[in-house]
Amino acid sequence: MNKGNKYMNPYLAGFLLGLTLLTSIYITGRGLGASGAVKSTVVASVETVAPSHAGNAKFYKEYAEEHPGNPMKNWLVFEVIGAIAGAFISGLISNRLKFTLEKPSDIKTKTRIWGALIGGALFGFGAQFGRGCTSGAALSGMAVLSTGGLITMAAIFGSAYAFAYFFRKLWL
Amino acid sequence: MGPLVPDLIGNELNYVVALIIGIAFGFILEQAGFSTSKKLVGLFYGYDFTVLRVFFTAGVTAMIGVVALDHFGLLDVSLILINPTFLWSAIVGGIIMGLGFIIGGFCPGTSICGAAIGKIDAMIFIIGSFLGVLVFAEGYPLFENLYKAANWGNVRIFDTLGMSQSLFAFLLIITAAGAFWLVTYIEQKINGRPNPELQPARLYIGITAVAVIIAFSAFLMPDRKEHLLKRISDKQFVSAYSIKMMTADELAFRLIDEDRTIQIFDFRSQKEFDSLSLPSSIKYEPVNLFDKNIVKLMSVRRMKNIFIAEDEFSARKAAVLASELGYSEIYVLSGGMSQFKKDILGFKIPEGNPNRRMNDTDVFRVKAARLLPVLIKEYKSKQAPVEKKSSKRRLAGC
């Protein structure tokens, strides 16, 4: 594998990622995902902490109808557990395991924390409308040429480019 | 034929598959450098286009794979998850996610990878995404209208745009190749030097050329389904094809005998099927023969698959298609249902010579005309007519 911190050639990584995605579609009939596992976790948490609320609110009821059984017994939850393990192994091999808050050098730690929190919240929120995130809607959608997936992909990257100028102080 | 779940791989084993695929997913994302927000946002400021390269290469690779597996009949695309299209929700969601991307520096998949190797900002991003989902869940009644508006169903982009799948695939590959070239150029301008990882350039030009040639050849490969449907529309080809036949008498005999080694595939119209259907018959359309769920049905050992239609030729067409698809033990009802009705169900002793002694066939047919309608009626009342078993498309998950 790579020596030190060097990353894999992007085209090779893309090719391997594409094969993984294809394998997933061939074996299971579905592509990859990430935000679905976050959703399952939120539903499971709410059902545990406030069962009566989960029984009444429409979102949880609809979720339970579409996904009978334990919300954590979900394909994407297992897939994400695997992804954590896979990324950890990769970090171990390439010597990148380290607790650190990464940020551009002249940006305050507080700014980066708020940025990550707000960005995450927006992404989690938007992924509900998009019915998937960059992996579940955009990447997997592209593989099966889904109209909705490709629209979401265009919207994600288009919007990020459109807003990039206004948030350049966060990164440059 | 794929997908292998749930027939070949059970639902429990599928979780193990999920885990393994997840490991590969996480490993590759991390190896590609997706665990650092610096590399991810580089895409939007033009200094590092790794994300575009990985993402587009992966998408195109998987897309070509899906098209090819479909083309060779190895994957039933009608069963795989095609992300449903809810137009406005997809656009609004994408815009919000794009904003989240540029502010947070991660997306859900990459934040998981970042967190796995100890990036604290990635962990905070994940906490944020939980909150975002929670806000959506709690405010769901407010968002529901937008969320469910303009439901286009599981449409695919080439249908939306009104072009063929191969043309769209070709355009996508060309777009990807063009984008790779363009971003390398931009990167060089912004960073003031060529990306040292992507040398020598000749290698990449070569790979791109190969990809373009493959893309072009996609045009030359006729679609297997279209090709077969075209073949069976050729009357001469269908007539000359060697197919086993079954006479009306034999079929009647087997039905009266309640023979369990036959199953009848009825290719007549729904109306005709509803008004009269033979015991243990299933209504089918020729195109259903491409489906995955038929594989099991047609491959039962020592089971004779009898194809019937109103006329013999229509059944013959379906039978030719089935044998071209590799199925065996196919029989066509000779004379079709029209003859079956005339000779068996509505059998009248031939007039003319009243002294003519009934031969064995006549004796049998008289008996069959008496017994079969009872069986048909019994069968119909005993159970609702066997509906064509259809596997359901996987529902949305992410």
XYZ file of C-alpha atoms in Angstrom:
570
model
C 0.000 0.000 0.000
C 0.978 3.628 -0.043
C 3.974 4.790 1.906
C 3.242 7.385 4.516
C 0.527 9.899 3.785
C 0.303 9.557 0.057
C -3.188 9.144 -1.288
C -4.282 6.683 -3.918
C -4.408 7.795 -7.540
C -7.866 9.374 -7.874
C -8.760 7.519 -11.066
C -7.757 4.196 -9.564
C -9.708 5.008 -6.402
C -12.693 6.011 -8.525
C -12.502 2.811 -10.530
C -12.372 0.682 -7.371
C -15.198 2.671 -5.813
C -17.223 2.155 -8.981
C -16.615 -1.597 -8.803
C -17.717 -1.616 -5.163
C -20.865 0.238 -6.093
C -21.502 -2.112 -9.001
C -21.001 -5.145 -6.762
C -23.480 -3.696 -4.314
C -26.060 -3.164 -7.049
C -25.491 -6.624 -8.531
C -25.713 -8.482 -5.237
C -28.248 -6.474 -3.278
C -30.106 -4.451 -5.900
C -29.189 -1.183 -4.227
C -26.279 1.213 -4.248
C -24.245 2.789 -1.481
C -25.413 5.315 1.065
C -24.559 7.140 4.234
C -27.253 9.577 5.328
C -29.798 6.746 5.569
C -27.855 5.338 8.503
C -27.972 8.748 10.206
C -31.721 8.788 9.684
C -32.083 5.272 11.141
C -30.063 6.297 14.169
C -32.171 9.399 14.732
C -35.388 7.385 14.457
C -34.063 4.699 16.806
C -32.951 7.324 19.320
C -36.267 9.115 19.317
C -38.142 5.829 19.638
C -36.019 4.987 22.684
C -36.018 8.389 24.368
C -39.573 9.465 23.586
C -41.577 6.413 22.477
C -44.958 8.109 22.802
C -43.790 11.013 20.663
C -42.419 8.625 18.037
C -45.768 6.845 18.045
C -47.632 10.072 17.302
C -45.468 12.187 15.036
C -46.070 11.602 11.368
C -42.456 11.281 10.283
C -41.715 8.363 12.613
C -45.005 6.684 11.808
C -44.292 6.832 8.086
C -40.789 5.581 8.673
C -42.076 2.640 10.708
C -44.548 1.793 7.952
C -41.846 1.787 5.298
C -39.254 0.042 7.467
C -40.906 -2.480 9.758
C -38.818 -3.809 12.609
C -35.917 -2.294 14.456
C -34.713 0.858 12.645
C -31.108 -0.070 13.392
C -31.505 -3.404 11.634
C -31.094 -1.637 8.349
C -28.835 -2.366 5.401
C -27.298 1.102 5.438
C -26.548 0.944 9.156
C -24.496 -2.208 8.593
C -22.879 -0.686 5.541
C -21.851 2.428 7.494
C -20.458 0.321 10.345
C -18.383 -1.399 7.669
C -17.337 1.968 6.244
C -16.081 3.120 9.640
C -14.037 -0.058 9.939
C -12.766 0.255 6.362
C -11.711 3.874 6.789
C -10.029 3.003 10.086
C -8.065 0.166 8.457
C -7.051 2.489 5.641
C -5.941 5.147 8.114
C -3.974 2.525 10.021
C -2.200 1.241 6.928
C -1.386 4.699 5.616
C -0.394 6.021 9.008
C -3.083 8.673 9.218
C -4.752 7.807 12.535
C -4.636 10.914 14.678
C -7.041 12.898 16.806
C -7.005 16.331 15.301
C -9.283 19.159 14.435
C -8.333 19.965 10.907
C -8.676 23.522 9.689
C -6.860 26.037 7.522
C -4.129 27.618 9.656
C -5.499 31.169 9.898
C -9.028 30.166 10.801
C -10.164 30.049 14.401
C -10.959 26.679 15.945
C -14.333 28.017 17.063
C -15.191 29.007 13.505
C -14.342 25.560 12.203
C -16.427 23.880 14.931
C -19.467 26.003 14.139
C -18.914 25.520 10.431
C -18.782 21.749 10.791
C -21.856 21.697 13.030
C -23.965 23.967 10.827
C -22.731 22.324 7.628
C -23.559 18.905 9.026
C -27.002 20.048 10.093
C -27.715 21.502 6.654
C -26.473 18.353 4.968
C -28.538 16.085 7.193
C -31.588 18.253 6.656
C -31.093 18.548 2.897
C -30.465 14.827 2.517
C -34.037 14.207 3.675
C -35.400 16.308 0.821
C -32.896 14.831 -1.592
C -33.794 11.307 -0.446
C -30.128 10.594 -0.063
C -26.816 12.357 0.083
C -23.766 12.491 -2.145
C -23.433 8.704 -1.959
C -27.037 7.527 -1.871
C -28.611 10.021 -4.244
C -25.823 11.459 -6.384
C -23.324 8.617 -6.824
C -25.714 5.663 -6.724
C -28.227 7.683 -8.721
C -25.631 8.242 -11.426
C -24.831 4.527 -11.574
C -28.452 3.592 -12.275
C -29.083 6.786 -14.288
C -31.901 7.880 -12.014
C -33.334 11.244 -13.018
C -33.847 12.323 -9.417
C -30.357 11.247 -8.391
C -28.736 13.194 -11.204
C -30.849 16.285 -10.472
C -29.819 16.109 -6.825
C -26.186 15.684 -7.863
C -26.328 18.736 -10.107
C -28.030 20.727 -7.356
C -25.458 19.738 -4.690
C -22.404 20.638 -6.742
C -24.055 23.620 -8.442
C -25.079 25.087 -5.121
C -21.690 24.446 -3.513
C -19.995 26.298 -6.368
C -22.538 29.108 -6.195
C -22.005 29.585 -2.457
C -18.244 28.941 -2.518
C -17.415 32.607 -3.035
C -19.376 33.723 0.026
C -17.693 31.226 2.316
C -14.162 31.545 0.952
C -13.036 33.014 4.279
C -13.692 29.637 5.856
C -11.193 27.875 3.636
C -8.736 30.151 1.860
C -29.299 -13.296 -12.710
C -28.785 -10.354 -10.388
C -29.746 -8.933 -8.036
C -28.866 -11.947 -5.889
C -30.912 -10.720 -2.920
C -33.352 -12.086 -1.835
C -33.281 -15.335 -3.853
C -29.670 -16.443 -3.756
C -28.604 -14.445 -0.721
C -31.042 -14.307 2.176
C -31.973 -11.153 4.005
C -29.828 -12.022 7.015
C -26.738 -12.748 4.935
C -27.404 -9.466 3.173
C -26.331 -7.647 6.344
C -22.971 -9.380 6.139
C -22.741 -8.264 2.517
C -23.570 -4.731 3.680
C -20.741 -4.865 6.171
C -18.211 -6.074 3.595
C -19.293 -3.562 0.973
C -19.136 -0.884 3.658
C -15.561 -1.833 4.502
C -14.559 -1.501 0.854
C -16.472 1.781 0.595
C -14.816 3.311 3.668
C -11.392 1.995 2.769
C -11.453 3.427 -0.741
C -12.857 6.805 0.348
C -10.124 7.130 2.943
C -7.394 5.995 0.543
C -8.604 8.563 -1.967
C -8.205 11.301 0.617
C -11.860 11.928 1.333
C -11.230 11.967 5.057
C -9.935 15.516 4.948
C -12.094 18.539 4.355
C -9.181 20.399 2.761
C -9.170 17.985 -0.154
C -12.961 17.969 -0.415
C -13.475 21.719 -0.629
C -10.511 22.009 -2.991
C -13.061 21.053 -5.606
C -14.953 24.297 -5.073
C -11.927 26.570 -4.988
C -10.130 24.960 -7.881
C -6.948 23.831 -6.161
C -7.722 20.118 -5.846
C -10.131 18.221 -8.078
C -9.612 14.815 -6.511
C -13.279 14.621 -5.542
C -14.449 15.194 -9.087
C -12.013 12.629 -10.452
C -12.931 9.928 -7.961
C -16.635 10.668 -8.047
C -16.993 10.810 -11.823
C -14.771 7.778 -12.414
C -16.760 5.763 -9.865
C -20.110 6.854 -11.241
C -19.153 6.149 -14.834
C -17.576 2.779 -13.976
C -20.661 1.609 -12.099
C -22.979 3.024 -14.750
C -21.164 1.176 -17.545
C -21.276 -1.963 -15.411
C -25.021 -1.700 -14.847
C -25.676 -1.052 -18.544
C -23.445 -3.975 -19.551
C -24.933 -6.430 -17.021
C -28.404 -5.400 -18.167
C -27.357 -5.766 -21.783
C -26.149 -9.328 -21.315
C -29.189 -10.262 -19.274
C -27.218 -10.724 -16.053
C -29.055 -8.082 -14.051
C -32.776 -7.413 -13.951
C -32.824 -3.630 -13.856
C -36.546 -3.622 -13.101
C -35.682 -4.975 -9.639
C -32.880 -2.656 -8.606
C -33.382 0.537 -6.689
C -33.786 3.472 -9.044
C -33.906 6.500 -6.771
C -37.388 7.954 -7.137
C -37.704 11.435 -8.583
C -39.572 14.079 -6.654
C -38.545 17.076 -8.702
C -38.757 20.009 -6.276
C -37.628 18.071 -3.275
C -34.568 16.833 -5.205
C -33.604 20.381 -6.229
C -34.227 22.003 -2.837
C -32.483 19.159 -1.025
C -29.497 19.399 -3.343
C -29.175 23.155 -2.850
C -29.286 22.805 0.929
C -26.745 19.982 0.799
C -24.441 22.058 -1.397
C -24.572 24.845 1.164
C -23.853 22.334 3.908
C -20.937 20.992 1.890
C -19.237 24.382 1.495
C -19.820 25.397 5.136
C -19.074 22.045 6.737
C -16.402 20.738 4.418
C -17.750 17.195 4.414
C -20.670 15.152 3.193
C -22.163 12.347 5.299
C -20.075 9.537 3.753
C -16.814 11.434 3.938
C -17.478 12.691 7.472
C -17.801 9.069 8.582
C -14.392 8.319 7.054
C -12.878 11.409 8.610
C -14.279 10.559 12.021
C -12.983 6.983 11.723
C -9.400 8.216 11.522
C -9.809 10.741 14.317
C -10.841 14.000 12.648
C -12.692 15.948 15.316
C -14.247 18.334 12.781
C -15.729 15.311 11.008
C -17.231 14.063 14.264
C -18.795 17.467 14.842
C -20.156 17.365 11.300
C -21.818 14.020 12.102
C -23.396 15.465 15.248
C -24.668 18.315 13.077
C -26.166 15.891 10.580
C -28.060 14.127 13.376
C -29.499 17.480 14.373
C -30.418 18.249 10.787
C -32.320 14.997 10.410
C -34.022 15.597 13.757
C -35.151 19.061 12.668
C -36.590 17.581 9.500
C -38.316 14.781 11.410
C -39.866 17.130 13.958
C -40.912 19.684 11.394
C -42.049 17.058 8.909
C -45.684 18.273 8.682
C -44.305 21.627 7.466
C -42.092 20.040 4.799
C -44.320 17.207 3.704
C -45.971 19.008 0.796
C -42.686 19.967 -0.766
C -41.196 16.564 0.068
C -43.895 14.729 -1.828
C -44.557 17.186 -4.663
C -44.027 16.333 -8.350
C -43.606 12.594 -7.933
C -42.259 11.321 -11.242
C -41.706 7.802 -9.967
C -38.605 5.693 -10.603
C -37.758 7.420 -13.863
C -34.408 7.166 -15.557
C -32.658 10.130 -17.088
C -32.581 8.880 -20.675
C -36.357 8.395 -20.603
C -36.833 11.861 -19.128
C -34.679 13.328 -21.878
C -36.186 11.101 -24.537
C -32.959 9.541 -25.751
C -31.609 6.022 -25.789
C -29.703 4.643 -22.845
C -26.565 4.129 -24.916
C -26.619 7.692 -26.187
C -26.888 9.085 -22.678
C -24.193 6.747 -21.393
C -21.968 7.839 -24.250
C -22.560 11.535 -23.545
C -21.849 10.993 -19.862
C -18.546 9.279 -20.602
C -17.536 12.064 -22.976
C -18.529 14.657 -20.367
C -16.448 12.890 -17.742
C -13.412 12.701 -20.026
C -13.833 16.392 -20.899
C -14.175 17.317 -17.244
C -11.024 15.406 -16.323
C -9.069 17.262 -18.942
C -10.547 20.643 -17.993
C -9.954 20.322 -14.251
C -6.366 19.240 -14.774
C -5.893 22.410 -16.784
C -7.569 24.588 -14.106
C -5.571 22.948 -11.325
C -2.370 23.676 -13.177
C -3.339 27.351 -13.601
C -4.343 27.835 -9.981
C -1.490 25.909 -8.385
C 1.030 27.129 -10.925
C 2.348 23.620 -11.603
C 1.028 20.338 -12.941
C -0.332 17.875 -10.393
C 2.689 15.647 -9.656
C 0.427 12.665 -8.969
C -0.972 12.662 -12.454
C 2.120 12.138 -14.534
C 2.938 11.093 -17.179
C 0.169 12.783 -19.116
C 0.546 10.299 -21.968
C -0.752 7.498 -19.773
C -3.935 9.427 -19.074
C -4.456 10.392 -22.667
C -4.151 6.700 -23.524
C -6.673 5.629 -20.892
C -9.083 8.338 -22.020
C -8.755 7.189 -25.621
C -9.584 3.630 -24.619
C -12.611 4.851 -22.651
C -13.842 6.845 -25.631
C -13.430 3.835 -27.927
C -15.408 1.693 -25.489
C -18.046 4.397 -25.362
C -18.303 4.434 -29.146
C -18.599 0.682 -29.312
C -21.658 0.928 -27.048
C -23.488 2.205 -30.107
C -22.579 -0.846 -32.106
C -23.870 -3.332 -29.590
C -27.568 -3.869 -30.160
C -29.618 -4.267 -27.033
C -30.219 -7.953 -26.361
C -33.854 -7.435 -25.499
C -34.596 -5.389 -28.597
C -32.616 -7.822 -30.677
C -34.617 -10.831 -29.469
C -37.959 -9.075 -29.769
C -37.032 -8.161 -33.320
C -36.098 -11.734 -34.098
C -39.425 -13.123 -32.965
C -41.278 -10.574 -35.035
C -39.808 -12.346 -38.062
C -42.521 -14.796 -39.099
C -40.268 -17.088 -41.068
C -37.800 -17.395 -38.245
C -40.523 -18.255 -35.754
C -42.182 -20.789 -38.069
C -38.932 -22.553 -38.836
C -37.869 -22.742 -35.186
C -37.983 -26.214 -33.712
C -40.406 -26.223 -30.789
C -42.112 -29.162 -29.113
C -45.865 -29.251 -29.580
C -48.657 -30.590 -27.456
C -51.997 -31.537 -28.901
C -55.262 -30.309 -27.450
C -56.131 -33.899 -26.550
C -52.934 -34.444 -24.613
C -53.363 -31.202 -22.731
C -56.966 -32.091 -21.927
C -55.882 -35.531 -20.761
C -53.214 -34.091 -18.494
C -55.642 -31.578 -17.058
C -58.246 -34.231 -16.290
C -55.517 -36.395 -14.855
C -54.556 -33.431 -12.648
C -51.000 -33.833 -13.812
C -48.720 -31.939 -11.465
C -45.802 -31.847 -13.875
C -47.283 -29.214 -16.138
C -47.660 -25.508 -15.761
C -49.455 -23.394 -18.270
C -48.295 -19.975 -19.402
C -51.234 -18.150 -20.890
C -50.308 -15.442 -23.397
C -53.843 -14.360 -24.237
C -55.304 -10.990 -23.317
C -56.436 -10.303 -19.790
C -60.053 -10.297 -20.924
C -59.798 -13.709 -22.506
C -57.930 -15.004 -19.489
C -60.594 -13.736 -17.125
C -63.425 -15.295 -19.068
C -61.795 -18.708 -19.383
C -58.569 -19.863 -17.824
C -57.304 -23.392 -17.566
C -56.391 -24.902 -14.206
C -52.852 -24.057 -13.039
C -52.379 -21.459 -15.720
C -50.623 -18.152 -15.267
C -51.232 -15.073 -17.343
C -48.075 -13.802 -19.019
C -46.893 -11.272 -21.567
C -43.956 -12.190 -23.805
C -41.883 -9.350 -22.325
C -42.311 -10.915 -18.865
C -39.976 -13.637 -20.078
C -37.091 -11.208 -19.519
C -37.957 -10.838 -15.835
C -35.883 -12.350 -13.116
C -38.737 -13.922 -11.185
C -39.534 -16.198 -14.109
C -36.161 -17.946 -13.904
C -37.198 -20.028 -10.917
C -40.634 -20.731 -12.329
C -39.358 -21.962 -15.665
C -36.560 -24.084 -14.268
C -38.527 -26.519 -12.096
C -37.179 -30.004 -12.755
C -39.350 -32.362 -14.793
C -41.922 -29.610 -15.211
C -43.368 -29.093 -18.642
C -43.952 -25.464 -19.479
C -46.922 -25.239 -21.790
C -47.370 -22.024 -23.732
C -50.860 -21.238 -24.888
C -52.416 -18.365 -26.787
C -55.595 -17.891 -28.723
C -53.779 -18.874 -31.908
C -50.851 -21.235 -32.131
C -48.503 -18.714 -33.697
C -48.628 -16.219 -30.817
C -47.759 -18.960 -28.343
C -45.047 -20.132 -30.691
C -43.535 -16.663 -30.751
C -43.357 -16.584 -26.963
C -41.920 -20.108 -26.949
C -39.190 -19.144 -29.409
C -38.317 -16.177 -27.220
C -38.189 -18.410 -24.143
C -35.905 -20.941 -25.799
C -33.665 -18.172 -27.117
C -33.436 -16.994 -23.512
C -32.205 -20.445 -22.597
C -35.294 -22.046 -21.116
C -36.191 -25.628 -21.971
C -39.110 -28.055 -21.619
C -41.357 -25.710 -23.530
C -44.415 -26.999 -25.333
C -46.809 -25.091 -27.520
C -50.467 -25.981 -27.624
C -51.087 -26.925 -31.229
C -53.972 -25.108 -32.789
C -54.066 -22.666 -29.896
C -56.919 -22.116 -27.497
C -59.336 -21.623 -30.357
C -58.856 -25.221 -31.395
C -58.873 -26.412 -27.796
C -62.244 -24.784 -27.312
C -63.574 -26.256 -30.529
C -62.186 -29.759 -30.199
C -62.427 -30.297 -26.473
C -64.595 -27.907 -24.552
C -67.232 -27.535 -27.204
C -66.833 -30.965 -28.756
C -69.699 -32.185 -30.906
C -69.754 -35.662 -32.407
C -69.189 -35.099 -36.105
C -72.441 -35.180 -37.976
C -72.917 -36.789 -41.320
C -72.783 -40.473 -40.754
C -75.086 -41.278 -37.817
C -74.087 -44.894 -37.894
C -70.433 -44.118 -37.604
C -69.030 -45.704 -34.506
C -67.302 -43.327 -32.143
C -63.566 -43.808 -32.179
C -61.383 -43.534 -29.092
C -60.680 -39.886 -29.681
C -64.357 -39.075 -29.836
C -65.016 -41.029 -26.664
C -62.286 -39.143 -24.882
C -63.426 -35.775 -26.161
C -66.999 -36.361 -25.071
C -65.715 -37.222 -21.632
C -63.361 -34.247 -21.573
C -66.076 -31.831 -22.646
C -68.077 -33.030 -19.651
C -65.256 -33.074 -17.064
C -63.098 -30.110 -17.976
C -65.621 -27.312 -17.474
C -66.223 -28.710 -13.988
C -62.504 -28.683 -13.263
C -62.141 -25.186 -14.610
C -65.000 -23.971 -12.491
C -63.760 -25.800 -9.412
C -60.309 -24.408 -9.869
C -61.588 -20.898 -10.267
C -63.727 -21.049 -7.150
C -61.081 -22.831 -5.095
C -58.572 -20.092 -5.506
C -58.398 -16.732 -7.046
C -56.675 -17.126 -10.399
C -52.944 -17.372 -9.931
C -51.605 -13.898 -10.264
C -48.289 -13.486 -11.952
C -45.810 -13.400 -9.114
C -43.894 -10.190 -9.359
C -40.875 -9.321 -7.307
C -41.012 -5.823 -6.051
C -38.484 -3.190 -6.874
C -36.366 -2.264 -3.913
C -37.752 0.707 -2.100
C -35.815 3.859 -1.458
C -33.456 3.635 1.443
C -31.033 6.447 1.923
